[in-house]
Structure formats: C-alpha cells, structure tokens
Amino acid sequence: METIYGPPVTVVSGSTLPWSIVELIYSSSAFPERDVRIQADAAGNYAGSVPLYEGINVIEVIGYHGSSSGQQRRFLQVNYVGSQEELTLTITDPPDGSKVSARLLTVTGFTAPDAEVVVSGLIPALPDPDGLWVANLLLQPGENTIRVMASRGEEAIEEVVTVTYQPDS
C-alpha cells in the first residue's frame, strides 16, 4: 500500500486495448463510492484523477472493451496522510556569498516533501520523499542572486543566496 502526501488527489494511469472504457471506482471511510469513466486513446493509454481523503482509499480500476464481453479488474489501496510537515525551506548549497569558477551551478536544499519548488523563477525542482531538491542553473559573470520559492497551496516561503561567478581566465 502506497502512502501519499500532498494535495488530496492521485492520478491513476495505465494502458489497455485502444479506445477501451476504463472506470475508476473510488471510496474511503469518509466518502461514499463514486466513479470516473474515461476512454483510452488510440494507443490504449488512459489517465484519470481521483480525489483522496485522509486514511485508506480503495480504487477499483475496471477496463471494458466493446469487442468483448470480458473485463479486467485491478484494486489499488493508498493511504492518504495529507501534509505531514510544516512548510520550511533551506538552501544547503551553495553557501550565501560564495565565489565559484564554474558557470553551471548545482543548487540543493530541503523543504516539505509535498511542496513545489521553483529556482530563479523558472527552474522546477521536485522534492524527493525526504524533501531534498536539486536544480542546475547557468550563472552570469559577476554577482548572481538566486531566489528559491517553495509553495504548498496558499503557503509560500522564499530563500535567497548570492553567488559570484568569476570565470577562469
């Protein structure tokens, strides 16, 4: 059983016969049974979003194909725990005020595992289950201000470091 943190939704995706109908039936202790019907594309791929509620969520995936009376069934169980951690943000590397001679800089840090991280307004950095995020960016000669934003829902936090790029002559 997978444990899910973050926004209360998961995407169920897979493949089946082309143009098949796939039904996602979901329920939890806090929510009565509901379903979503989606049609696979010409290659047989499908994806559908399912809302989650705290605790154990059961998702039944049923595939139907018009050319046969058979159906395929799979059951998924996920434990949704919401957001466990307070939204924090630290930049662990590079240190503020550092000087570097390489134009490509790897920026690393930690945040909540379910946060969205953006470095310098453009570069997404996906936190791993421990909250570690990594991003690479190119520096301009001289002083570079690196702004890192972590957000989750309405919450947002920013950290800034300055790095001086002095290329080797």
mmCIF file of C-alpha atoms in Angstrom, residues 91-162:
data_model
loop_
_atom_site.group_PDB
_atom_site.id
_atom_site.type_symbol
_atom_site.label_atom_id
_atom_site.label_comp_id
_atom_site.label_asym_id
_atom_site.label_seq_id
_atom_site.Cartn_x
_atom_site.Cartn_y
_atom_site.Cartn_z
ATOM 1 C CA ILE A 91 19.312 26.141 0.713
ATOM 2 C CA THR A 92 22.152 23.816 1.692
ATOM 3 C CA ASP A 93 24.454 24.525 -1.255
ATOM 4 C CA PRO A 94 25.897 26.911 -2.342
ATOM 5 C CA PRO A 95 26.534 28.994 0.763
ATOM 6 C CA ASP A 96 25.457 32.629 0.607
ATOM 7 C CA GLY A 97 28.296 34.882 -0.555
ATOM 8 C CA SER A 98 30.327 32.095 -2.164
ATOM 9 C CA LYS A 99 32.546 32.566 -5.211
ATOM 10 C CA VAL A 100 32.650 29.948 -7.966
ATOM 11 C CA SER A 101 34.618 29.486 -11.192
ATOM 12 C CA ALA A 102 32.228 27.103 -12.987
ATOM 13 C CA ARG A 103 29.284 28.542 -14.917
ATOM 14 C CA LEU A 104 26.986 25.565 -14.182
ATOM 15 C CA LEU A 105 25.872 25.642 -10.558
ATOM 16 C CA THR A 106 24.000 22.915 -8.703
ATOM 17 C CA VAL A 107 21.691 24.331 -6.037
ATOM 18 C CA THR A 108 20.392 21.948 -3.337
ATOM 19 C CA GLY A 109 18.223 22.217 -0.273
ATOM 20 C CA PHE A 110 15.358 20.815 1.762
ATOM 21 C CA THR A 111 11.651 21.538 2.083
ATOM 22 C CA ALA A 112 8.454 19.598 2.826
ATOM 23 C CA PRO A 113 8.169 16.562 0.515
ATOM 24 C CA ASP A 114 4.816 17.771 -0.836
ATOM 25 C CA ALA A 115 5.980 21.310 -1.660
ATOM 26 C CA GLU A 116 6.527 22.751 -5.110
ATOM 27 C CA VAL A 117 9.973 24.325 -5.526
ATOM 28 C CA VAL A 118 10.991 26.838 -8.192
ATOM 29 C CA VAL A 119 14.550 28.173 -8.510
ATOM 30 C CA SER A 120 15.160 31.629 -10.019
ATOM 31 C CA GLY A 121 11.531 31.865 -11.104
ATOM 32 C CA LEU A 122 11.949 29.314 -13.908
ATOM 33 C CA ILE A 123 13.506 26.037 -12.859
ATOM 34 C CA PRO A 124 11.249 23.490 -11.127
ATOM 35 C CA ALA A 125 12.891 21.235 -8.528
ATOM 36 C CA LEU A 126 10.878 18.239 -7.354
ATOM 37 C CA PRO A 127 11.486 17.295 -3.693
ATOM 38 C CA ASP A 128 12.101 13.612 -3.003
ATOM 39 C CA PRO A 129 10.274 11.806 -0.131
ATOM 40 C CA ASP A 130 12.807 13.273 2.337
ATOM 41 C CA GLY A 131 12.296 16.813 0.985
ATOM 42 C CA LEU A 132 15.664 17.041 -0.830
ATOM 43 C CA TRP A 133 15.508 19.093 -4.017
ATOM 44 C CA VAL A 134 18.191 19.769 -6.639
ATOM 45 C CA ALA A 135 18.343 22.259 -9.513
ATOM 46 C CA ASN A 136 21.049 23.228 -12.017
ATOM 47 C CA LEU A 137 21.377 26.725 -13.400
ATOM 48 C CA LEU A 138 23.775 28.749 -15.504
ATOM 49 C CA LEU A 139 25.435 31.761 -13.927
ATOM 50 C CA GLN A 140 26.301 35.101 -15.470
ATOM 51 C CA PRO A 141 29.735 36.634 -14.776
ATOM 52 C CA GLY A 142 29.680 38.649 -11.561
ATOM 53 C CA GLU A 143 27.139 38.576 -8.761
ATOM 54 C CA ASN A 144 24.104 36.265 -9.194
ATOM 55 C CA THR A 145 21.085 36.398 -6.900
ATOM 56 C CA ILE A 146 19.396 33.000 -6.629
ATOM 57 C CA ARG A 147 15.819 33.051 -5.358
ATOM 58 C CA VAL A 148 14.206 29.772 -4.328
ATOM 59 C CA MET A 149 10.450 29.619 -3.720
ATOM 60 C CA ALA A 150 8.686 26.710 -2.020
ATOM 61 C CA SER A 151 4.897 26.650 -2.020
ATOM 62 C CA ARG A 152 2.058 24.385 -0.995
ATOM 63 C CA GLY A 153 -1.482 25.543 -1.543
ATOM 64 C CA GLU A 154 -1.743 29.092 -0.211
ATOM 65 C CA GLU A 155 1.529 28.824 1.752
ATOM 66 C CA ALA A 156 4.776 30.143 0.263
ATOM 67 C CA ILE A 157 8.281 30.742 1.545
ATOM 68 C CA GLU A 158 11.374 32.170 -0.148
ATOM 69 C CA GLU A 159 15.109 31.933 0.474
ATOM 70 C CA VAL A 160 17.813 33.907 -1.322
ATOM 71 C CA VAL A 161 21.552 33.379 -1.743
ATOM 72 C CA THR A 162 24.081 35.405 -3.684
#
